PDB file of C-alpha atoms in Angstrom:
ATOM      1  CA  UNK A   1    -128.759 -41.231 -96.883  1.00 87.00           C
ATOM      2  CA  UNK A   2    -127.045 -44.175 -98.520  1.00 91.00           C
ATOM      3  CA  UNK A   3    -126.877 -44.087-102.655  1.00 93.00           C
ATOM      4  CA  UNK A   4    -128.510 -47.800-103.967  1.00 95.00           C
ATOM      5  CA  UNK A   5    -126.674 -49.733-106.313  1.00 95.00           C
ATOM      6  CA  UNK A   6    -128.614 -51.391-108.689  1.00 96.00           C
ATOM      7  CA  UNK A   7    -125.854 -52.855-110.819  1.00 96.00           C
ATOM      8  CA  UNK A   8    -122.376 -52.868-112.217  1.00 96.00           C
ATOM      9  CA  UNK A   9    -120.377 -53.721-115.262  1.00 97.00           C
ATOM     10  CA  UNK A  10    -116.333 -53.582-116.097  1.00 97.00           C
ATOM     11  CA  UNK A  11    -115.435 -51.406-118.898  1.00 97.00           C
ATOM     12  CA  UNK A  12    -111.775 -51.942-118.300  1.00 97.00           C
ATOM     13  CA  UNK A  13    -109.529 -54.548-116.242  1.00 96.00           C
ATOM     14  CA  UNK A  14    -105.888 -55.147-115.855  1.00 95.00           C
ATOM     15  CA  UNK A  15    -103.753 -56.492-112.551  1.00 91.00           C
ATOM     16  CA  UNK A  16    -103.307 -52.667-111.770  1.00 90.00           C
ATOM     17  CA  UNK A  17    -106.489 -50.883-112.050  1.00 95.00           C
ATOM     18  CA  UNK A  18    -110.025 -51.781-113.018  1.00 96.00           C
ATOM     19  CA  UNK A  19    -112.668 -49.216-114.063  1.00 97.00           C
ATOM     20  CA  UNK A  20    -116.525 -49.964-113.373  1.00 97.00           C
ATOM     21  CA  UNK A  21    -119.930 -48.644-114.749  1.00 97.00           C
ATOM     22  CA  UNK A  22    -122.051 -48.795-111.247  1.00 96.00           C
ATOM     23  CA  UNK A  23    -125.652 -48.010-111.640  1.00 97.00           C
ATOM     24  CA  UNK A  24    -126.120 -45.846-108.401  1.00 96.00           C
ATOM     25  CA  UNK A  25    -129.694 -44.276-107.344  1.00 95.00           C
ATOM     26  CA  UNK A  26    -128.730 -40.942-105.542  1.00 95.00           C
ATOM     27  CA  UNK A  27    -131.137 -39.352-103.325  1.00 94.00           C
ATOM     28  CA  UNK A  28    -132.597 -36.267-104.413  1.00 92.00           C
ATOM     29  CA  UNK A  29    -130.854 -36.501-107.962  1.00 94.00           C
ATOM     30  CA  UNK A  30    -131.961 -40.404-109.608  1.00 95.00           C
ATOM     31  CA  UNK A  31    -130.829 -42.628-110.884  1.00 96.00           C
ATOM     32  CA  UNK A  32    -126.896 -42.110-112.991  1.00 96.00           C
ATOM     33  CA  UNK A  33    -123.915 -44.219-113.672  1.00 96.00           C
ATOM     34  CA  UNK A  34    -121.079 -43.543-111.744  1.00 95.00           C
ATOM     35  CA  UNK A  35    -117.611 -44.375-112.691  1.00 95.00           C
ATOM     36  CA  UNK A  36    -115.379 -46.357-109.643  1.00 96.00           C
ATOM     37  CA  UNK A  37    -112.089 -47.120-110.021  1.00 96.00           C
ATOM     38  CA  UNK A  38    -111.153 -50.277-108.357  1.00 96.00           C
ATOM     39  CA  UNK A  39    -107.969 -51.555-106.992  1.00 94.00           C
ATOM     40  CA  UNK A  40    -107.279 -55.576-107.397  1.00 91.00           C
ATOM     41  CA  UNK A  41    -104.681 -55.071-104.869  1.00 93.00           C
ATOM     42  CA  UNK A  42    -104.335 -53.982-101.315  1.00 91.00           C
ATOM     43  CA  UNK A  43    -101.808 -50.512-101.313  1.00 94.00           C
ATOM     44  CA  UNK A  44     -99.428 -50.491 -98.373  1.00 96.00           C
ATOM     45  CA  UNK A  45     -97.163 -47.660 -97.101  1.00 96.00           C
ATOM     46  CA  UNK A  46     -94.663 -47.107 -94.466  1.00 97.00           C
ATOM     47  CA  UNK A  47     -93.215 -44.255 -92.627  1.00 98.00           C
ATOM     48  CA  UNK A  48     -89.606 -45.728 -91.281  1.00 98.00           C
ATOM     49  CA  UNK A  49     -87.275 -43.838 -88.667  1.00 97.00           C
ATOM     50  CA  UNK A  50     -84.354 -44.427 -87.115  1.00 98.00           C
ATOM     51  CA  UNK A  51     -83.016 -44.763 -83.846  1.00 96.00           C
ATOM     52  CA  UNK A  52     -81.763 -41.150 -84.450  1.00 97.00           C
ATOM     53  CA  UNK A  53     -85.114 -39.903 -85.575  1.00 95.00           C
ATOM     54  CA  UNK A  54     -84.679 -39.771 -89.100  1.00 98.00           C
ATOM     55  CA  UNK A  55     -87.148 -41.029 -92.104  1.00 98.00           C
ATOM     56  CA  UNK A  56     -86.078 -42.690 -94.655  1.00 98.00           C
ATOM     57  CA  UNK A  57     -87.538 -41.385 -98.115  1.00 98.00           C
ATOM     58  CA  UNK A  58     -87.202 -41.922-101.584  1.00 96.00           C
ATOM     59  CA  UNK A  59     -86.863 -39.048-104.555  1.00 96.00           C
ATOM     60  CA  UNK A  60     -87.890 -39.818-107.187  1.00 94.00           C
ATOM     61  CA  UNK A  61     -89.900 -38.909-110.438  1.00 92.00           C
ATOM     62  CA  UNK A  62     -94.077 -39.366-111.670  1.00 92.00           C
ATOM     63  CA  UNK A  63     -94.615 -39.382-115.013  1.00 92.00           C
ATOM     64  CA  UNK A  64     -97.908 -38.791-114.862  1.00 91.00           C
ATOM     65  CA  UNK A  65     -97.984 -35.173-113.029  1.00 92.00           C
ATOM     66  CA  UNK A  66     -94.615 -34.713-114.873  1.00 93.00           C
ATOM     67  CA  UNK A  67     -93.295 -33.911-110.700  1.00 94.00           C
ATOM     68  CA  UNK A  68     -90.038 -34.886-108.734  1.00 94.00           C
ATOM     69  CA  UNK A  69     -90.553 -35.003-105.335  1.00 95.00           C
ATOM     70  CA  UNK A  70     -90.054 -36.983-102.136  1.00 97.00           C
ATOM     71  CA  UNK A  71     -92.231 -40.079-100.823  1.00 97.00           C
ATOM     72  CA  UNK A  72     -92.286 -42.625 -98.466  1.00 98.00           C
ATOM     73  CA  UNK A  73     -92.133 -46.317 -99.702  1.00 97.00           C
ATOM     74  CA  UNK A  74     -95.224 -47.825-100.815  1.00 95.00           C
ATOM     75  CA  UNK A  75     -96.569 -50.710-103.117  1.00 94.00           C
ATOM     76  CA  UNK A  76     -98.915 -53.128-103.830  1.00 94.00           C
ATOM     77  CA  UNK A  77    -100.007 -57.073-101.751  1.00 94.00           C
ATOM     78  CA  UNK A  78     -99.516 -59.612-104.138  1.00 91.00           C
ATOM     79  CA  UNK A  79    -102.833 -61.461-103.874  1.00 89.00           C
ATOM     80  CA  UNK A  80    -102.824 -63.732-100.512  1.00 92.00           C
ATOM     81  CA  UNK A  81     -99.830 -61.893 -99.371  1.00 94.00           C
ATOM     82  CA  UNK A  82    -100.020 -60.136 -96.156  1.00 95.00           C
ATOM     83  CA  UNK A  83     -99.883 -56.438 -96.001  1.00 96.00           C
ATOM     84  CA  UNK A  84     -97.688 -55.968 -92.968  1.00 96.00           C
ATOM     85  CA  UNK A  85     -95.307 -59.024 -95.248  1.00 96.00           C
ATOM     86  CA  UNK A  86     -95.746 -56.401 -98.613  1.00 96.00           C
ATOM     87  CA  UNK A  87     -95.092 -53.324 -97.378  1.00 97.00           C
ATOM     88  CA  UNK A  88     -91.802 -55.302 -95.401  1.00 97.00           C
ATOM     89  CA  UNK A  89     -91.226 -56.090 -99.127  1.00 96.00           C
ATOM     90  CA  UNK A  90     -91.538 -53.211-100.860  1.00 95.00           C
ATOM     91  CA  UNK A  91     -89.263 -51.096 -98.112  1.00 96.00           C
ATOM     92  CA  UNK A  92     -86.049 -53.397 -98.876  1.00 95.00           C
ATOM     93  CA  UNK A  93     -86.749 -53.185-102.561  1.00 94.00           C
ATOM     94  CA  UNK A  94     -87.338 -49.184-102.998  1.00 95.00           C
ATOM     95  CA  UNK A  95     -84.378 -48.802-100.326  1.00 96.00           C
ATOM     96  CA  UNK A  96     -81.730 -51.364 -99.798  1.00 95.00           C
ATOM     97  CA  UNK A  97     -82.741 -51.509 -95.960  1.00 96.00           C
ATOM     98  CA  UNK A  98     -84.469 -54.715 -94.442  1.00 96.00           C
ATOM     99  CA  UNK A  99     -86.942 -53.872 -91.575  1.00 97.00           C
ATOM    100  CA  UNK A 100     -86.845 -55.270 -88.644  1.00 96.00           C
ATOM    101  CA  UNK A 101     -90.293 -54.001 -87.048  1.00 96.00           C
ATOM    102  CA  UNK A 102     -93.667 -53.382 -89.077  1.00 97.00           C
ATOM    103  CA  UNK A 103     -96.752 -51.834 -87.022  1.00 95.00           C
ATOM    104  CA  UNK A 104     -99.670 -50.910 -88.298  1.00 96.00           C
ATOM    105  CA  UNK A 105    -100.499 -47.030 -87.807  1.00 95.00           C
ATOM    106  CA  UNK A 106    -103.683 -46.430 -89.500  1.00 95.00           C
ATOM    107  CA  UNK A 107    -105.875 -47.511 -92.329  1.00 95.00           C
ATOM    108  CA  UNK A 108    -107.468 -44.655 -95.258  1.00 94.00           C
ATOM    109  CA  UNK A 109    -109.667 -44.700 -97.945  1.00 94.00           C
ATOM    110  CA  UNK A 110    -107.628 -42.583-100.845  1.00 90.00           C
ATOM    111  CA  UNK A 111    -110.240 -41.460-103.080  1.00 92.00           C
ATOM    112  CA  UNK A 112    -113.551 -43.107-101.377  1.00 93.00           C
ATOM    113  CA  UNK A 113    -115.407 -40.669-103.769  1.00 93.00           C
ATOM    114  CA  UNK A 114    -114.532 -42.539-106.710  1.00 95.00           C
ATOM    115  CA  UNK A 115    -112.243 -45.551-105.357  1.00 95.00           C
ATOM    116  CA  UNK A 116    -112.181 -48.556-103.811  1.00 94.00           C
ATOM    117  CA  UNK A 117    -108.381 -47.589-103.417  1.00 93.00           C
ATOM    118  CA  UNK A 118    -107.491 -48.328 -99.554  1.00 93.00           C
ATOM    119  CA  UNK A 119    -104.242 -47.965 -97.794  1.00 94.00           C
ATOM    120  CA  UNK A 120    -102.890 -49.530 -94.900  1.00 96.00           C
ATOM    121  CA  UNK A 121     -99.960 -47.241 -93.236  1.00 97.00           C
ATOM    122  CA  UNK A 122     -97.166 -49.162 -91.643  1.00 97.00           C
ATOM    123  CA  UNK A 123     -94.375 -47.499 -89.014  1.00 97.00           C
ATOM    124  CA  UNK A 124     -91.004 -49.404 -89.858  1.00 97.00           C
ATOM    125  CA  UNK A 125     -88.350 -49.495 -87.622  1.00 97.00           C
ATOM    126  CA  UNK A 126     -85.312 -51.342 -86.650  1.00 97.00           C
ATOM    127  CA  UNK A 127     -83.785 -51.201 -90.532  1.00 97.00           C
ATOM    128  CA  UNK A 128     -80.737 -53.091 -91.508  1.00 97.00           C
ATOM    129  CA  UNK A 129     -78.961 -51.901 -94.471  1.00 96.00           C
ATOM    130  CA  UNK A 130     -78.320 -55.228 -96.949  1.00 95.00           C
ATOM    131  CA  UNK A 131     -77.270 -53.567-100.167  1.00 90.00           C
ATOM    132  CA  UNK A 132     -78.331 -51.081-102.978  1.00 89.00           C
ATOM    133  CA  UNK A 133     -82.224 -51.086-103.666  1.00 85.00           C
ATOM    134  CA  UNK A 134     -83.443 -54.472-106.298  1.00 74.00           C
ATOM    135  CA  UNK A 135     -85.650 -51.804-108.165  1.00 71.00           C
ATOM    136  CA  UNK A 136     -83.740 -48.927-109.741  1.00 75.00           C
ATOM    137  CA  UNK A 137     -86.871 -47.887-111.437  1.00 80.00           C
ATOM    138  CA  UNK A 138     -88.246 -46.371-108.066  1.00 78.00           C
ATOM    139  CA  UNK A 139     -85.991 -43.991-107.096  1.00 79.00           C
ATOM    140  CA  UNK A 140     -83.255 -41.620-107.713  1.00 85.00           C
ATOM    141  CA  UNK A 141     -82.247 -40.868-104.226  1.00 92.00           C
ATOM    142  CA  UNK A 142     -82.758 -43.094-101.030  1.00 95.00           C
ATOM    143  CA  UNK A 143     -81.735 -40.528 -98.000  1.00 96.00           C
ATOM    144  CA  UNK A 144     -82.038 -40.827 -93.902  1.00 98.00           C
ATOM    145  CA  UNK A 145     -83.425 -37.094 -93.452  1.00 98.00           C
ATOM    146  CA  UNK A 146     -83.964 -35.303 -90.181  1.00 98.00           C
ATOM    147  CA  UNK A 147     -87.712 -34.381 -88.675  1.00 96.00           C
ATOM    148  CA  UNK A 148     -86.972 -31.030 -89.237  1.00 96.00           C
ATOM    149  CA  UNK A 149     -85.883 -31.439 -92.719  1.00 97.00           C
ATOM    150  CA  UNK A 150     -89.268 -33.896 -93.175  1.00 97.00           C
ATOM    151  CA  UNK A 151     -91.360 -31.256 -91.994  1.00 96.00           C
ATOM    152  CA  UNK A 152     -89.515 -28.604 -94.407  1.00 97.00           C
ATOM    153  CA  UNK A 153     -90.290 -30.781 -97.152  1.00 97.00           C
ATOM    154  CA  UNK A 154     -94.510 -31.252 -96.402  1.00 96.00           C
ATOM    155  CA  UNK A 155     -94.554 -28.136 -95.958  1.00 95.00           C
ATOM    156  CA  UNK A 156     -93.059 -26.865 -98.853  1.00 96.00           C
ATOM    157  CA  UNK A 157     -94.895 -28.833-101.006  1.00 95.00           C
ATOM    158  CA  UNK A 158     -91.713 -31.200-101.779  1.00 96.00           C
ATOM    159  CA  UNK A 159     -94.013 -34.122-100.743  1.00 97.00           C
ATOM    160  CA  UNK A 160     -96.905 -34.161-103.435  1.00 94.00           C
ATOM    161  CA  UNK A 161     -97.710 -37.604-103.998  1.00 93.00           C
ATOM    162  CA  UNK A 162    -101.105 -38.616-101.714  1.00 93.00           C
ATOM    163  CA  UNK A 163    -100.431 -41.375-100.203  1.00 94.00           C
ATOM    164  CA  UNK A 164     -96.767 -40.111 -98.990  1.00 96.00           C
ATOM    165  CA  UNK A 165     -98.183 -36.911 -97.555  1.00 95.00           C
ATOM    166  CA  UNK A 166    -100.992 -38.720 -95.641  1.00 95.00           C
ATOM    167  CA  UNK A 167     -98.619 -41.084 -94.246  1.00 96.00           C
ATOM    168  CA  UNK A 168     -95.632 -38.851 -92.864  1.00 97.00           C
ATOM    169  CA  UNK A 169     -98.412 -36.340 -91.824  1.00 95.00           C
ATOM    170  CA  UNK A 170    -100.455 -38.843 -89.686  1.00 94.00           C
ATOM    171  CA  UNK A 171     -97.022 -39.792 -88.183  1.00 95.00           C
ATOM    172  CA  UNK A 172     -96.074 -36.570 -87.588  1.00 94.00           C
ATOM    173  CA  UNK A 173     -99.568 -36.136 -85.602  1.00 91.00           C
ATOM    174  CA  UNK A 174    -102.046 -38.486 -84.672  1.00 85.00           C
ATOM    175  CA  UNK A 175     -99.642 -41.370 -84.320  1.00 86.00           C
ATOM    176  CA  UNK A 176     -96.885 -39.883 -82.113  1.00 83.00           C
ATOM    177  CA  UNK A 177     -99.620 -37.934 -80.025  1.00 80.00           C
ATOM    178  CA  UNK A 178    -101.447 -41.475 -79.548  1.00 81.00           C
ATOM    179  CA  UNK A 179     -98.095 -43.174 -78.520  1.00 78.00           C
ATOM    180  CA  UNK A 180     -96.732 -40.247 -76.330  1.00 76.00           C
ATOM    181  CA  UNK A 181     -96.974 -40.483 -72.229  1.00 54.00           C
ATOM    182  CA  UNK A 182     -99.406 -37.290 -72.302  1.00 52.00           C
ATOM    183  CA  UNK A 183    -102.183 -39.290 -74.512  1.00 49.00           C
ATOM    184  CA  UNK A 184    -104.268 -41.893 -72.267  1.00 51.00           C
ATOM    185  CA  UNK A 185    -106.811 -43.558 -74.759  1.00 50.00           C
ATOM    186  CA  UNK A 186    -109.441 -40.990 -75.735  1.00 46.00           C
ATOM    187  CA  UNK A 187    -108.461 -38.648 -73.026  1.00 42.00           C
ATOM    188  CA  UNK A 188    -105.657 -35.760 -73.227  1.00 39.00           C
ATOM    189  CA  UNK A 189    -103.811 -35.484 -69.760  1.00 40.00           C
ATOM    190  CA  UNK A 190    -100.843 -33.412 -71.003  1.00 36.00           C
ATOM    191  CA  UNK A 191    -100.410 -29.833 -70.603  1.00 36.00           C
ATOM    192  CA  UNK A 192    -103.940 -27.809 -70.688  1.00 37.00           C
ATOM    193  CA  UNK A 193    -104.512 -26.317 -74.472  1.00 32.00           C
ATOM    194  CA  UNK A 194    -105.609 -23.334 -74.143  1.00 33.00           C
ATOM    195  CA  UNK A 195    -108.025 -22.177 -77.381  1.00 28.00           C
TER     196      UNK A 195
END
């Protein structure tokens, strides 16, 4: 059953984050108002390899949780700016390397219970190196690590921040499955799985 929404009002806004009153009716409970965080720009994040099979990640430091940890790199569209063009962007700037291919992998809602917050994953390839990163604010380490180190790292809870672990994970799975010779469409013609 869909929830009704009867109305909404702003309690907060800034270019970062807005937070909303939305009168909801929810079936089988009434009528309440439900907070929603809402995003006033589009969140982009990319998962970029090498030729040798390595990701590029970032280290770096969240105030917030008060946790170090790795991440992919991520950011925000400027209004009118296109994602693929902002995520492009924002891998040069966290990094120091210039893409040279942006695909789009999947789209997510982060926190649809609560969020308007939606990503738009990016695979980056093709990378040029063309200097130190522009913003020293994002990182403390930029490193080219292997797969296996990658999947050390999600595994050991080294990668904690959301979007980061949703990313590398759906690369590590869905994506490389979908682009592999043994995946045609919908239909699995690789090696029987046996349950």
């Amino acid at each position: 059953m869909e929830w009704q929404v009867h109305g909404r009002r702003k309690v907060y806004g800034s270019p970062w984050v807005e937070v909303w009153l939305d009168d909801v009716d929810i079936p089988g409970i009434g009528r309440i108002d439900h907070h929603v965080l809402r995003m006033p720009r589009a969140s982009t994040t990319a998962v970029v390899t090498n030729d040798r099979g390595e990701f590029l990640l970032i280290y770096r430091h969240r105030f917030i949780t008060g946790r170090w940890g790795w991440e992919v790199p991520a950011g925000w569209a400027e209004p009118g700016e296109d994602p693929a063009a902002a995520v492009a962007r924002e891998v040069e700037e966290e990094t120091g390397w210039r893409p040279g291919h942006v695909e789009l992998m999947t789209e997510y809602d982060a926190l649809a219970g609560i969020s308007d917050m939606h990503f738009r994953a990016y695979h980056v390839t093709g990378c040029a190196r063309v200097g130190t990163p522009q913003d020293t604010s994002e990182a403390s380490r930029v490193e080219w690590l292997p797969e296996a180190e990658v999947v050390r790292l999600l595994t050991s809870g080294e990668v904690a921040d959301g979007p980061s672990l949703a990313t590398l994970s759906y690369h590590l799975g869905p994506y490389r499955l979908a682009k592999s010779q043994a995946w045609s469409g919908s239909t699995w013609t690789g090696p029987e799985v046996v349950t």
